[in-house]
Coordinates of N, CA and C in Angstrom, one line a residue:
X1 N -7.0 -51.8 -88.5 CA -5.8 -52.5 -87.3 C -5.6 -54.3 -87.5
X2 N -4.5 -54.0 -87.4 CA -3.6 -55.9 -86.8 C -3.2 -56.2 -85.8
X3 N -3.7 -56.8 -85.4 CA -3.5 -57.2 -84.0 C -2.7 -57.9 -83.7
X4 N -1.5 -59.2 -82.8 CA -0.5 -60.5 -82.6 C -0.4 -60.1 -81.0
X5 N -0.2 -61.8 -80.7 CA -0.6 -61.6 -78.7 C -0.2 -63.1 -78.7
X6 N 0.2 -63.3 -77.7 CA 0.5 -65.2 -77.6 C -0.8 -64.5 -76.7
X7 N -2.2 -66.0 -75.5 CA -2.7 -66.1 -74.7 C -2.2 -66.4 -73.7
X8 N -2.0 -66.2 -72.1 CA -1.9 -66.6 -71.6 C -3.1 -66.6 -70.3
X9 N -3.1 -67.6 -69.8 CA -4.1 -67.6 -68.6 C -4.1 -66.4 -67.5
X10 N -3.6 -65.9 -67.5 CA -4.7 -64.4 -67.0 C -4.9 -64.0 -67.2
X11 N -5.2 -63.8 -69.0 CA -6.0 -63.5 -69.7 C -7.4 -64.2 -69.4
X12 N -7.9 -65.4 -69.6 CA -8.4 -66.0 -69.3 C -9.3 -65.5 -67.7
X13 N -8.5 -65.9 -67.0 CA -9.2 -65.2 -65.3 C -9.8 -63.5 -65.3
X14 N -8.8 -63.3 -66.3 CA -8.7 -62.0 -65.8 C -10.0 -61.9 -67.0
X15 N -11.1 -62.0 -68.3 CA -11.9 -61.9 -68.4 C -13.3 -63.4 -67.8
X16 N -12.8 -64.2 -67.3 CA -14.1 -65.2 -66.1 C -14.1 -64.0 -65.0
X17 N -13.3 -63.1 -64.9 CA -13.4 -62.7 -63.5 C -14.6 -61.5 -63.7
X18 N -14.8 -60.5 -65.5 CA -15.0 -59.8 -65.4 C -16.1 -60.2 -66.0
X19 N -16.6 -60.2 -66.4 CA -18.4 -62.1 -67.3 C -18.7 -61.9 -66.1
X20 N -18.4 -63.2 -65.0 CA -18.8 -63.7 -63.9 C -18.6 -63.1 -63.2
X21 N -19.8 -62.3 -62.2 CA -19.8 -61.7 -61.0 C -19.0 -62.2 -59.8
X22 N -20.0 -63.8 -59.4 CA -19.3 -64.1 -58.7 C -17.4 -64.1 -58.1
X23 N -17.1 -64.6 -58.7 CA -15.7 -64.9 -59.7 C -15.2 -63.3 -58.8
X24 N -15.7 -62.4 -59.0 CA -14.9 -61.3 -58.0 C -15.9 -61.1 -56.7
X25 N -15.8 -61.9 -56.0 CA -16.7 -61.7 -54.1 C -16.1 -63.1 -54.0
X26 N -15.5 -63.2 -55.3 CA -14.2 -64.8 -54.0 C -13.6 -64.3 -53.0
X27 N -12.4 -63.4 -53.6 CA -11.5 -62.5 -52.5 C -11.4 -62.6 -51.6
X28 N -12.5 -61.4 -51.8 CA -13.8 -61.3 -50.2 C -14.3 -62.0 -49.2
X29 N -14.8 -62.7 -50.0 CA -15.1 -63.8 -49.3 C -14.8 -64.9 -48.3
X30 N -13.5 -64.9 -49.1 CA -12.0 -65.7 -48.7 C -12.0 -65.2 -47.4
X31 N -11.4 -63.7 -48.1 CA -10.7 -62.8 -46.7 C -11.8 -63.2 -46.0
X32 N -13.2 -62.8 -45.6 CA -14.7 -63.0 -44.4 C -14.4 -64.4 -43.7
X33 N -14.3 -65.1 -44.7 CA -14.0 -66.7 -43.8 C -13.1 -66.8 -43.0
X34 N -10.8 -66.7 -44.3 CA -10.4 -66.8 -42.7 C -10.0 -65.6 -42.1
X35 N -10.8 -64.6 -41.8 CA -10.3 -63.6 -40.6 C -11.2 -63.9 -39.3
X36 N -12.7 -64.8 -39.7 CA -13.4 -65.0 -39.0 C -13.0 -66.0 -38.3
X37 N -13.0 -67.4 -39.0 CA -11.5 -69.0 -38.5 C -10.7 -68.1 -37.8
X38 N -9.4 -67.2 -37.4 CA -8.4 -67.0 -36.8 C -9.2 -66.5 -36.1
X39 N -10.4 -66.4 -36.4 CA -10.9 -65.2 -34.3 C -11.2 -66.8 -34.0
X40 N -11.6 -67.8 -34.5 CA -11.3 -69.1 -34.1 C -10.2 -70.2 -33.3
X41 N -9.4 -69.6 -34.1 CA -8.2 -70.2 -33.3 C -8.1 -68.7 -32.5
X42 N -8.2 -68.0 -31.9 CA -7.6 -66.9 -31.3 C -7.6 -67.1 -29.3
X43 N -9.4 -67.7 -30.5 CA -10.4 -68.1 -28.7 C -10.2 -69.8 -28.1
X44 N -9.7 -70.2 -29.3 CA -9.8 -71.6 -28.7 C -10.2 -72.8 -29.5
X45 N -10.3 -72.9 -30.4 CA -11.2 -73.4 -31.6 C -9.7 -74.0 -32.2
X46 N -9.2 -74.7 -32.5 CA -7.7 -74.9 -33.4 C -8.7 -75.3 -34.5
X47 N -8.8 -76.2 -33.8 CA -9.5 -77.8 -35.5 C -10.5 -76.9 -36.4
X48 N -11.8 -76.0 -36.3 CA -13.2 -75.5 -36.3 C -12.0 -74.0 -37.7
X49 N -11.4 -73.7 -36.7 CA -10.9 -72.3 -37.5 C -9.4 -72.7 -38.6
X50 N -8.6 -73.8 -38.2 CA -7.5 -74.3 -39.0 C -8.4 -74.2 -40.9
X51 N -9.1 -75.0 -39.8 CA -9.6 -75.9 -41.3 C -10.3 -74.8 -42.3
X52 N -11.3 -73.9 -41.8 CA -12.0 -72.7 -42.1 C -10.7 -71.3 -43.0
X53 N -9.0 -71.7 -42.3 CA -8.1 -70.9 -43.5 C -7.6 -72.0 -44.4
X54 N -7.9 -72.8 -44.0 CA -7.9 -73.6 -45.2 C -8.5 -73.7 -46.1
X55 N -10.0 -73.5 -45.8 CA -10.8 -73.5 -46.4 C -10.3 -72.1 -47.7
X56 N -11.0 -71.6 -46.2 CA -10.2 -69.6 -46.9 C -9.3 -69.4 -48.6
X57 N -8.3 -70.4 -48.0 CA -7.2 -70.2 -49.2 C -7.3 -71.4 -50.4
X58 N -8.3 -72.0 -50.2 CA -8.7 -72.7 -51.8 C -9.5 -72.0 -51.9
X59 N -10.4 -71.8 -51.5 CA -12.0 -70.8 -52.3 C -11.1 -69.4 -53.0
X60 N -10.2 -68.8 -52.0 CA -9.2 -67.6 -53.3 C -8.5 -68.2 -54.7
X61 N -7.6 -70.1 -54.5 CA -6.9 -69.6 -55.3 C -7.7 -70.9 -56.4
X62 N -9.4 -70.8 -56.0 CA -9.7 -72.4 -57.1 C -10.4 -70.9 -58.5
X63 N -10.2 -69.9 -58.2 CA -10.9 -68.9 -59.5 C -9.8 -69.3 -60.6
X64 N -8.2 -68.6 -60.0 CA -7.3 -68.8 -61.0 C -6.6 -70.4 -61.1
X65 N -6.4 -70.7 -60.5 CA -7.0 -72.2 -60.5 C -7.3 -73.0 -61.4
X66 N -8.7 -72.7 -61.7 CA -9.4 -72.7 -62.9 C -8.8 -72.5 -64.0
X67 N -9.1 -71.8 -64.0 CA -9.3 -70.7 -65.6 C -7.3 -71.5 -66.0
X68 N -6.5 -71.8 -65.3 CA -4.8 -71.7 -65.7 C -5.6 -72.9 -66.1
X69 N -6.8 -74.5 -65.4 CA -6.4 -76.0 -66.1 C -7.3 -75.6 -66.9
X70 N -8.0 -75.0 -67.9 CA -8.6 -75.3 -68.6 C -8.0 -74.5 -69.6
X71 N -6.7 -73.4 -69.6 CA -6.1 -72.9 -70.6 C -4.9 -73.9 -70.9
X72 N -4.3 -75.3 -69.8 CA -3.9 -75.7 -70.5 C -4.5 -77.0 -70.7
X73 N -5.7 -77.5 -70.8 CA -6.8 -78.4 -71.2 C -7.4 -78.0 -72.8
X74 N -7.2 -76.6 -73.4 CA -7.8 -76.0 -74.2 C -6.2 -76.8 -75.5
X75 N -6.9 -77.1 -76.8 CA -5.3 -77.5 -77.6 C -5.1 -76.3 -78.4
X76 N -5.1 -74.6 -78.1 CA -5.0 -73.9 -78.9 C -4.9 -72.9 -77.7
X77 N -5.2 -73.2 -76.9 CA -5.2 -71.6 -76.7 C -3.4 -71.2 -75.8
X78 N -2.8 -71.7 -76.2 CA -1.3 -71.4 -75.9 C -0.9 -70.8 -77.1
X79 N -1.5 -70.8 -78.0 CA -1.0 -70.5 -79.7 C -1.0 -68.8 -80.4
X80 N 0.2 -68.6 -80.7 CA -0.5 -67.1 -81.1 C -1.7 -67.0 -81.6
X81 N -2.1 -65.7 -82.0 CA -3.2 -65.0 -82.4 C -3.1 -64.0 -82.9
X82 N -3.6 -64.1 -84.1 CA -3.8 -63.1 -84.7 C -4.5 -62.3 -84.6
X83 N -4.9 -60.8 -85.2 CA -6.8 -60.1 -85.1 C -6.6 -59.4 -87.0
X84 N -7.2 -59.1 -87.5 CA -7.8 -57.9 -88.5 C -9.1 -57.8 -87.7
X85 N -8.6 -56.3 -87.3 CA -9.7 -55.6 -87.1 C -10.7 -54.5 -88.3
X86 N -11.9 -54.9 -88.2 CA -11.9 -53.0 -89.4 C -13.6 -52.9 -88.6
X87 N -14.2 -52.0 -89.1 CA -15.3 -51.1 -89.1 C -16.9 -52.3 -88.4
X88 N -16.9 -53.1 -88.9 CA -18.0 -54.2 -89.2 C -17.3 -55.8 -88.3
X89 N -15.9 -56.1 -88.6 CA -15.6 -57.7 -87.7 C -14.8 -57.1 -87.7
X90 N -14.6 -58.8 -86.6 CA -13.4 -59.0 -85.6 C -12.7 -60.4 -86.2
X91 N -11.6 -60.4 -86.8 CA -11.3 -61.9 -87.1 C -10.3 -62.4 -86.5
X92 N -10.5 -63.1 -85.7 CA -9.8 -63.6 -85.0 C -9.1 -65.4 -85.5
X93 N -7.8 -65.4 -85.2 CA -7.1 -66.6 -86.3 C -5.4 -67.0 -85.4
X94 N -5.1 -68.5 -84.7 CA -4.6 -68.7 -84.8 C -3.4 -68.7 -85.5
X95 N -1.6 -68.2 -86.3 CA -1.2 -68.3 -86.6 C -1.0 -69.2 -86.9
X96 N -0.8 -70.0 -86.2 CA -0.9 -71.9 -87.3 C -2.0 -71.9 -88.2
X97 N -2.9 -71.2 -88.1 CA -4.5 -71.4 -88.6 C -5.0 -72.3 -88.5
X98 N -5.0 -73.6 -87.3 CA -5.7 -74.2 -86.5 C -7.1 -73.8 -86.2
X99 N -7.8 -72.3 -86.3 CA -8.3 -71.8 -85.4 C -8.9 -70.4 -85.7
X100 N -9.8 -70.2 -85.6 CA -10.6 -68.8 -85.9 C -11.8 -68.9 -85.8
X101 N -12.0 -67.2 -85.6 CA -13.0 -66.9 -84.9 C -13.6 -65.5 -85.7
X102 N -14.4 -65.3 -86.7 CA -14.7 -64.5 -87.4 C -16.0 -63.7 -86.3
X103 N -16.1 -62.2 -85.8 CA -16.8 -62.0 -85.0 C -17.8 -60.7 -86.2
X104 N -18.8 -60.2 -85.7 CA -19.3 -59.3 -86.1 C -19.2 -58.1 -85.4
X105 N -19.0 -57.3 -85.3 CA -18.9 -56.9 -83.8 C -20.2 -55.7 -83.7
X106 N -21.3 -55.4 -84.7 CA -22.8 -55.6 -84.2 C -23.4 -56.7 -83.5
X107 N -22.8 -57.5 -83.8 CA -23.6 -58.5 -83.0 C -23.1 -59.4 -81.8
X108 N -21.9 -58.6 -80.6 CA -21.5 -59.1 -80.0 C -22.7 -58.4 -78.3
X109 N -22.3 -59.0 -78.2 CA -23.4 -59.3 -76.6 C -23.2 -58.5 -75.9
X110 N -22.0 -57.8 -75.6 CA -21.1 -57.1 -74.7 C -19.7 -56.1 -74.6
X111 N -19.1 -55.7 -74.0 CA -17.7 -55.6 -73.9 C -17.6 -54.6 -72.6
X112 N -15.9 -55.5 -72.1 CA -15.6 -54.9 -71.1 C -14.3 -54.7 -70.9
X113 N -13.1 -54.0 -70.3 CA -12.3 -52.7 -70.0 C -12.1 -53.4 -68.7
X114 N -11.0 -53.9 -69.1 CA -10.3 -54.4 -67.9 C -8.7 -53.4 -67.6
X115 N -8.4 -53.4 -66.5 CA -6.3 -53.0 -66.7 C -5.5 -54.0 -68.0
X116 N -6.5 -55.2 -68.1 CA -5.5 -56.4 -68.5 C -5.9 -56.9 -70.4
X117 N -7.1 -56.7 -70.3 CA -8.2 -56.8 -71.4 C -8.8 -56.1 -71.9
X118 N -9.3 -56.0 -73.2 CA -11.1 -55.8 -73.8 C -11.9 -57.2 -73.6
X119 N -12.5 -57.5 -72.8 CA -13.5 -58.4 -72.9 C -14.1 -58.9 -73.8
X120 N -14.5 -59.3 -75.1 CA -15.4 -59.6 -75.7 C -16.6 -60.6 -75.5
X121 N -17.4 -60.6 -74.9 CA -18.4 -61.0 -74.6 C -19.5 -61.2 -76.2
X122 N -19.9 -63.0 -77.1 CA -20.7 -63.2 -78.1 C -21.8 -63.3 -76.9
X123 N -22.8 -63.4 -78.2 CA -24.3 -63.8 -77.4 C -24.6 -65.4 -77.2
X124 N -24.0 -66.1 -77.6 CA -23.7 -67.7 -77.1 C -23.0 -67.9 -76.1
X125 N -22.2 -66.5 -74.8 CA -22.3 -66.4 -73.6 C -20.4 -67.1 -73.6
X126 N -20.5 -67.5 -74.4 CA -18.2 -67.3 -75.0 C -17.9 -65.7 -74.3
X127 N -16.4 -66.0 -75.0 CA -15.8 -64.4 -74.1 C -14.4 -64.8 -75.0
X128 N -13.7 -63.7 -75.6 CA -12.9 -63.1 -76.2 C -11.6 -62.5 -75.4
X129 N -10.9 -62.4 -75.1 CA -9.8 -61.4 -74.4 C -9.0 -61.1 -74.9
X130 N -9.1 -59.9 -75.6 CA -8.2 -59.1 -76.4 C -6.7 -58.4 -75.5
X131 N -6.1 -59.2 -74.9 CA -4.9 -58.0 -74.4 C -4.2 -57.0 -74.7
X132 N -4.1 -56.1 -74.1 CA -3.4 -54.2 -74.2 C -2.2 -54.9 -74.9
X133 N -1.6 -55.7 -75.0 CA 0.1 -56.0 -75.2 C -0.5 -56.5 -76.5
X134 N -1.4 -56.9 -77.5 CA -1.8 -56.6 -79.0 C -1.6 -55.4 -79.3
X135 N -2.1 -54.6 -78.9 CA -2.0 -53.4 -79.9 C -0.8 -53.1 -80.0
X136 N -0.5 -52.0 -81.0 CA 0.9 -51.5 -81.3 C 1.1 -50.0 -80.7
X137 N -0.1 -49.4 -80.1 CA 0.2 -48.4 -79.8 C -0.7 -47.5 -79.0
X138 N -0.8 -46.9 -78.0 CA -1.9 -46.4 -77.5 C -2.8 -46.1 -78.6
X139 N -2.6 -45.4 -79.8 CA -3.9 -45.2 -80.8 C -4.4 -46.2 -80.9
X140 N -4.1 -47.2 -81.4 CA -4.4 -48.1 -81.8 C -5.7 -49.0 -80.7
X141 N -5.1 -48.4 -79.5 CA -6.0 -49.1 -78.2 C -7.1 -48.5 -77.8
X142 N -7.3 -47.1 -77.7 CA -8.0 -46.4 -78.9 C -9.2 -45.6 -79.6
X143 N -8.4 -46.6 -80.6 CA -9.4 -46.0 -82.0 C -10.7 -48.3 -81.3
X144 N -9.6 -48.9 -81.3 CA -10.8 -50.4 -80.9 C -11.5 -49.9 -79.7
X145 N -10.7 -49.0 -79.0 CA -11.8 -48.6 -77.3 C -12.9 -47.5 -78.3
X146 N -12.3 -46.5 -78.6 CA -14.0 -46.2 -79.6 C -14.5 -47.1 -80.9
X147 N -14.4 -47.6 -81.5 CA -15.0 -48.9 -82.2 C -15.9 -49.4 -80.8
X148 N -16.0 -50.1 -80.3 CA -17.1 -50.4 -79.6 C -17.9 -49.8 -79.3
X149 N -17.7 -49.0 -78.7 CA -17.8 -47.6 -78.2 C -19.5 -47.4 -78.6
X150 N -18.8 -47.0 -79.9 CA -19.8 -46.4 -81.2 C -20.6 -47.9 -81.5
X151 N -20.5 -49.0 -81.4 CA -21.3 -50.1 -82.3 C -22.1 -50.3 -81.2
X152 N -21.5 -50.7 -79.6 CA -22.0 -51.1 -78.2 C -22.7 -50.3 -77.8
X153 N -22.2 -49.3 -77.1 CA -22.2 -48.9 -76.1 C -21.3 -48.6 -75.2
X154 N -21.6 -48.1 -74.2 CA -20.7 -48.1 -73.3 C -20.7 -49.4 -72.8
X155 N -19.2 -49.7 -72.2 CA -18.7 -51.3 -71.2 C -19.8 -51.6 -70.5
X156 N -19.4 -53.2 -70.3 CA -20.2 -53.6 -69.0 C -20.1 -53.5 -67.8

């Protein structure tokens, strides 16, 4: 199976959210902090209330901003990627040949599927998001999911 896509900052943010549980909780924490801060404003404590609302907005925005900053600082992040997938390996390479990764499917530490990506986790802690838009058909998506399920078990 051959895949091709151009990575986007949202792919990285989705991968981080999937693999780092704390980042999944930040919107809830920010919402709770914002709600309590608004209560402070309503009961007549505007300075700590406004400070809390500002902090809540920052907390909610930081994971996405962090992923976007990391994406823009990475010299190969926005370059088109191709992947060759077979039963044993996933070979990822930028179209211009400046970077490549050769992943053995059996050596992957885990995988997850989100609405946007398949997130492949390596034993060294790295992640490789493979977006759904990389696949040519739903049959290819199903085949990729089956390959990962057979080799690694259920998604994490």
